[in-house]
Structure formats: structure tokens, C-alpha cells
Coordinates of C-alpha atoms (C1' of nucleotides) in Angstrom, one line a residue:
Chain A
M1 CA -40.0 89.9 134.7
D2 CA -39.6 86.3 134.9
M3 CA -41.6 83.7 133.0
F4 CA -43.0 80.9 134.9
V5 CA -43.6 78.2 132.4
I6 CA -45.0 74.7 132.7
Q7 CA -45.2 72.3 129.8
R8 CA -48.2 70.7 129.8
Q9 CA -48.4 66.8 130.1
N10 CA -48.5 65.2 126.8
K11 CA -51.1 62.9 127.3
H12 CA -49.9 60.0 125.2
S13 CA -46.8 59.6 127.5
C14 CA -48.8 59.9 130.9
T15 CA -45.7 60.0 132.9
G16 CA -46.1 57.3 134.3
D17 CA -47.7 54.6 135.3
A18 CA -46.8 55.5 138.7
L19 CA -49.1 58.3 138.6
R20 CA -53.2 57.9 138.7
R21 CA -56.1 59.6 138.6
S22 CA -57.1 62.1 141.2
P23 CA -58.6 60.6 144.1
R24 CA -62.1 61.4 143.4
K25 CA -63.4 61.7 147.0
R26 CA -65.0 64.6 149.0
I27 CA -64.2 65.6 152.8
K28 CA -67.3 65.5 154.7
L29 CA -67.3 67.9 157.9
L30 CA -69.2 66.3 160.3
E31 CA -71.2 68.5 162.9
D32 CA -68.4 67.6 166.0
G33 CA -65.7 68.9 163.4
R34 CA -64.5 66.1 162.4
M35 CA -63.9 64.6 159.0
M36 CA -64.8 61.8 156.8
E37 CA -64.4 60.7 153.3
E38 CA -66.7 60.0 150.8
E39 CA -66.7 58.4 147.5
D40 CA -67.7 59.8 144.2
E41 CA -70.5 57.3 143.1
E42 CA -69.1 57.3 139.3
D43 CA -66.1 56.6 140.4
A44 CA -66.1 53.0 141.0
A45 CA -68.4 52.9 138.0
S46 CA -65.8 54.7 135.1
A47 CA -62.7 54.2 137.2
E48 CA -60.7 53.3 134.2
F49 CA -62.2 56.1 131.8
S50 CA -62.4 59.0 134.6
H51 CA -60.2 61.9 133.7
P52 CA -56.6 61.5 135.0
V53 CA -55.4 64.3 136.8
P54 CA -54.0 67.0 134.5
W55 CA -50.3 66.5 135.4
H56 CA -47.6 69.1 134.2
K57 CA -44.5 67.2 133.6
I58 CA -41.6 69.5 134.5
E59 CA -38.1 68.7 133.0
A60 CA -34.7 70.0 132.9
E61 CA -31.4 68.3 132.9
G62 CA -31.2 65.9 136.1
L63 CA -34.8 67.7 137.1
D64 CA -37.7 65.9 136.8
C65 CA -41.2 66.9 138.7
D66 CA -44.8 66.2 138.2
Y67 CA -47.2 69.1 139.2
A68 CA -50.8 68.8 139.8
L69 CA -53.6 70.4 141.6
L70 CA -54.6 67.6 143.9
F71 CA -57.6 69.4 146.0
P72 CA -60.4 71.7 144.4
K73 CA -60.7 75.1 146.3
Q74 CA -63.6 74.3 148.4
E75 CA -61.5 71.0 149.6
A76 CA -58.0 73.0 150.0
D77 CA -59.6 75.5 152.1
Q78 CA -61.2 73.2 154.3
L79 CA -57.9 71.3 154.7
L80 CA -56.2 74.3 155.6
K81 CA -58.7 75.3 158.0
Q82 CA -58.1 72.1 159.9
L83 CA -54.5 72.4 159.8
E84 CA -54.3 75.8 161.3
E85 CA -56.2 74.3 164.6
E86 CA -54.2 70.9 164.2
I87 CA -50.6 71.4 163.7
V88 CA -48.4 72.4 166.6
Y89 CA -45.3 73.8 165.6
S90 CA -41.9 73.9 167.2
T91 CA -40.7 76.5 169.4
G92 CA -37.4 77.3 171.4
E93 CA -34.5 76.2 170.7
E94 CA -35.8 74.1 167.8
A95 CA -37.1 76.8 165.8
T96 CA -33.6 78.6 165.8
V97 CA -30.5 78.3 163.9
Q98 CA -27.2 79.0 164.8
L99 CA -24.5 80.5 162.4
F100 CA -21.7 82.7 162.8
G101 CA -21.8 83.0 166.2
K102 CA -25.7 84.0 166.3
L103 CA -29.1 82.6 167.1
Y104 CA -31.6 83.2 164.4
N105 CA -35.3 82.5 164.7
I106 CA -35.9 80.5 161.3
P107 CA -37.7 82.3 159.0
R108 CA -40.9 80.3 159.2
K109 CA -42.6 77.6 161.3
Q110 CA -41.7 73.9 161.5
A111 CA -43.6 70.6 162.4
T112 CA -42.8 66.9 161.9
Y113 CA -45.4 64.4 162.1
G114 CA -44.9 60.5 161.3
D115 CA -45.3 56.9 161.8
A116 CA -44.9 55.5 165.4
G117 CA -40.9 54.7 165.6
V118 CA -39.7 57.0 162.6
T119 CA -37.2 59.3 164.0
Y120 CA -35.2 61.9 161.9
T121 CA -32.2 64.0 162.6
Y122 CA -32.4 67.9 162.7
S123 CA -29.1 70.0 163.1
G124 CA -27.6 67.2 165.0
V125 CA -30.4 65.9 167.2
K126 CA -32.4 63.1 166.9
R127 CA -36.0 63.4 167.6
S128 CA -39.0 61.3 166.9
A129 CA -42.4 62.5 164.8
C130 CA -45.4 63.4 166.1
P131 CA -48.3 60.8 165.4
W132 CA -50.4 61.7 162.6
T133 CA -53.3 64.0 163.1
P134 CA -56.6 63.1 161.1
T135 CA -55.9 65.9 158.6
L136 CA -52.2 65.0 157.4
N137 CA -53.2 61.3 157.7
F138 CA -56.5 62.4 155.1
I139 CA -53.8 64.0 153.2
R140 CA -51.3 61.6 153.1
D141 CA -53.8 59.0 151.7
A142 CA -54.6 61.4 149.1
V143 CA -50.9 61.8 147.8
T144 CA -50.3 58.1 148.0
E145 CA -53.7 57.2 146.2
T146 CA -52.6 59.8 143.7
T147 CA -49.1 58.6 143.4
G148 CA -49.1 55.1 144.0
Q149 CA -46.2 56.1 146.7
T150 CA -46.4 55.6 150.2
F151 CA -45.1 58.1 152.7
N152 CA -44.0 57.2 156.7
F153 CA -43.0 61.1 157.5
V154 CA -44.2 64.5 156.4
L155 CA -42.3 68.2 157.4
V156 CA -44.6 70.5 158.1
N157 CA -43.3 74.1 156.9
R158 CA -45.9 77.5 157.8
Y159 CA -45.0 80.6 156.0
K160 CA -46.9 83.5 157.9
D161 CA -46.8 85.5 155.1
G162 CA -44.4 86.6 152.0
Q163 CA -41.1 87.5 154.6
D164 CA -41.3 83.9 155.6
H165 CA -39.2 82.1 153.1
M166 CA -36.7 79.5 153.3
G167 CA -33.3 79.5 151.5
E168 CA -32.2 77.3 148.6
H169 CA -31.0 73.9 149.8
R170 CA -31.3 69.9 148.9
D171 CA -33.8 67.4 151.0
D172 CA -30.9 65.0 150.7
E173 CA -30.4 63.7 154.2
K174 CA -29.0 60.3 154.8
E175 CA -32.3 58.8 156.6
L176 CA -34.3 59.2 153.5
D177 CA -35.1 56.8 150.6
P178 CA -33.4 58.1 147.9
L179 CA -35.5 56.5 145.5
C180 CA -38.9 57.7 146.7
P181 CA -40.4 61.2 145.4
I182 CA -40.9 63.8 147.6
A183 CA -44.6 64.8 147.4
S184 CA -45.0 68.4 148.5
V185 CA -48.2 69.9 149.1
S186 CA -49.4 73.5 149.0
L187 CA -52.2 75.2 151.1
G188 CA -53.0 78.8 151.3
A189 CA -51.0 81.6 149.5
A190 CA -50.0 80.8 146.1
R191 CA -45.8 81.3 146.3
D192 CA -42.8 81.4 143.8
F193 CA -40.9 78.2 144.1
V194 CA -37.4 78.0 142.6
F195 CA -34.9 75.2 141.6
R196 CA -31.0 76.1 140.6
H197 CA -29.0 73.3 139.5
R198 CA -25.9 72.7 142.1
D199 CA -23.3 73.2 139.2
T200 CA -24.7 77.1 138.7
R201 CA -24.1 78.0 142.2
G202 CA -21.5 80.2 143.6
K203 CA -19.1 82.6 142.0
Q204 CA -18.1 81.3 138.9
S205 CA -20.6 78.7 137.9
L206 CA -19.1 76.0 135.9
R207 CA -21.6 75.4 134.0
Q208 CA -24.8 77.7 132.6
I209 CA -28.3 76.3 133.3
E210 CA -31.5 78.3 133.6
P211 CA -33.2 78.0 137.1
V212 CA -36.5 76.6 136.7
K213 CA -39.4 78.6 138.4
L214 CA -42.9 77.8 139.2
E215 CA -45.8 79.0 141.3
L216 CA -47.1 76.7 143.8
A217 CA -50.9 77.2 144.1
H218 CA -53.3 76.4 146.7
G219 CA -54.4 72.8 146.7
S220 CA -51.4 71.8 144.6
L221 CA -49.1 68.5 144.5
L222 CA -45.4 68.7 143.4
L223 CA -43.9 65.8 143.1
M224 CA -39.6 65.8 142.7
N225 CA -38.3 62.5 141.6
P226 CA -34.8 61.2 141.7
P227 CA -32.4 62.6 141.2
T228 CA -33.9 65.7 141.2
N229 CA -33.3 66.5 144.9
T230 CA -29.5 65.4 144.5
L231 CA -28.7 67.4 141.2
W232 CA -31.0 70.6 141.5
Y233 CA -31.5 73.0 145.3
H234 CA -34.6 74.5 145.6
G235 CA -35.8 77.3 147.9
L236 CA -39.0 79.4 148.6
P237 CA -37.7 83.2 148.1
V238 CA -39.2 86.2 149.8
R239 CA -42.0 87.6 148.2
K240 CA -43.2 91.2 150.2
K241 CA -46.3 91.3 147.9
V242 CA -47.7 87.9 150.0
L243 CA -49.6 88.9 152.8
L244 CA -51.3 85.8 153.4
P245 CA -49.7 82.3 155.1
R246 CA -49.0 79.0 153.6
I247 CA -48.9 75.8 154.7
N248 CA -46.6 73.5 152.9
L249 CA -46.4 69.6 153.6
T250 CA -43.3 67.7 152.4
F251 CA -44.0 63.8 152.3
R252 CA -41.0 61.6 152.9
R253 CA -39.7 58.2 153.3
I254 CA -37.3 57.5 156.1
V255 CA -35.8 54.3 156.1
L256 CA -36.4 53.0 159.4
D257 CA -32.9 52.6 161.4
S258 CA -32.2 49.0 161.9
K259 CA -32.5 48.5 165.9
K260 CA -29.7 47.9 167.5
Chain B
dA1 C1' -36.0 107.9 142.9
dT2 C1' -38.1 103.8 145.5
dC3 C1' -38.6 99.2 146.3
dA4 C1' -38.5 94.9 145.5
dT5 C1' -35.3 91.5 144.2
dG6 C1' -30.6 88.4 143.4
dG7 C1' -26.5 87.1 144.7
dC8 C1' -22.9 86.7 147.5
dA9 C1' -20.0 86.3 152.0
dA10 C1' -19.4 86.1 156.7
dA11 C1' -17.6 80.8 159.8
dA12 C1' -18.8 77.3 163.4
dT13 C1' -20.6 72.9 163.5
dG14 C1' -21.4 67.8 162.4
Chain C
dA1 C1' -12.9 67.1 154.1
dC2 C1' -16.7 69.3 153.2
dA3 C1' -21.6 71.5 153.0
dT4 C1' -24.4 73.9 155.1
dT5 C1' -27.4 77.5 157.5
dT6 C1' -29.6 83.1 157.5
dT7 C1' -28.8 87.9 157.6
dG8 C1' -27.5 92.0 155.7
dC9 C1' -25.4 94.6 152.1
dC10 C1' -25.1 96.1 147.4
dA11 C1' -26.0 96.0 142.3
dT12 C1' -29.6 96.2 139.4
dG13 C1' -34.3 96.7 137.3
dA14 C1' -39.1 97.8 137.3

DNA sequence: ATCATGGCAAAATG
DNA sequence: ACATTTTGCCATGA
């Protein structure tokens, strides 16, 4: 049985000054189903002294991640429910991949949202992102407030159960800002998540570096800091015992292509 | 022994 | 020029 070890953040070296306290806000659900944010009274007064997010630092050779619970369960439940109503996933050709001459359905559902004018390339086709939905916008703001990073794009992956998965890969598209961390928000069923160093893959790997495995919880935020994303692959393996859906949001910064 | 899981190979595309 | 993508098959282990 594999161990899923996460080191406790050293409180004296709070990762960074980039990382901030948890947004002390609550989601208020209006009668008509809309949401609004509500500041915690105590926040303004004791901002400097409020509890920092209990970040966990995850480190290995060339790997640098920060993990924290961003949303408490009740909020996370609410956000998941809203996303299940809002998100429109790709269908048809956009939901398939061709390899070895055959067409396969991608073993998950995908959608992309972002700022107006942001385009991304997926399997050779340039597309523009859908405009932010209220819930995505809310979550993006929460991530920005907590990390100090801004994002103009999000890839939504929905795994209907433990059969849905994603093979090991890197998010190293050229259009991504290589200096910007990728922020991964998880909602729904907890899933195992595996990092593997690029030099340990394949037949006779030149190096022996242990994979880094963790479980991504409901309401969690995983920050993948450079150069993690170039040196390490990550994947979401099949877990047949998982029966409930998970939605993952990976917030990125896409470099606006200079207009021609 | 059954089942879940991990590792690997299959080639067309950009 | 070279990395990528998923399924399926097989070995391993609980």
C-alpha cells in the first residue's frame, strides 16, 4: 500500500510571501440562486493576525507545490452544485482523441473558460475560451486572493467517477506563462494524484526518483510552482472504488498572442 | 483466486 | 525531430 505523505508546512518559513491567508469570506446563496460574497467582520480588524492558510509544502527534486484547503465543506458543496449546473462541456469531436488510427472518447469531460480574447490551442485547433461563469469567477477571485497570482484562463475537467481519469502529462503548452504557477482546485470526490519525474519514465529510466503521490480533497487547492510542470509529469489514475464525480479547475495564465 | 493497479507498447500527428 | 495521446494486455500484489 502506497503512502500519501504530505509534509507539514514549516511555520517559520511560510512559503512565501506569495502565499496569503485564506479568504475569510462566505458565499451567500440568494433566493433566486445567485451568489454573493460576504466579508467576515473579524477579517478587516484582525487581518494581520488571522490564521494563515495551513499550507502544506510538497517538495522533491525540481518539484515545488503548495497544498491547502481553500473552501470548507459547506462552501465546497455549494460550489460543486453550482458548477454542475453551470458548466457546459465539450462534445463531439472536441471530446475525442485520435491515436493509432482510432477515435476514442476522452475519459473525462472538458471545458474551457477565460477572459475575452484569450485563445488556446488544443490538438492543433485554435479556439477561444467561453466567458467566465459567476461561480468560476468567484473561485478565481478566491484563488487570486489566496495566492497573489492572477489567471485569465481555466480548464475544467469533470471525472464522473473513478473510471474517468487522465494519463500522465505536463501542462507545458507554449502559450502558458512559464513563470506562473498553475492553480488546481478540486471539488467533489477525493482522488489520488501522482507526480512522476520525467527522467524516471520509460523502459530503463536513467534515474530513480520516487513518484510523489497525494490525495486531492474536496475544496482543496494545489499550487504547482515552476519548474514543477516542466520536470514532472502528473496524472489522475483510475480508482474503481470511487463512485462519485470530481470537478477539477486548473487556473492558468495564457500569454495573449500579440495581435497581427 | 479474484480483482485492482501499474507498466509498457501500439503510430499518426503537429 | 520529437513528444504526445488512450487502450489493452500482462505482471504483480492484496
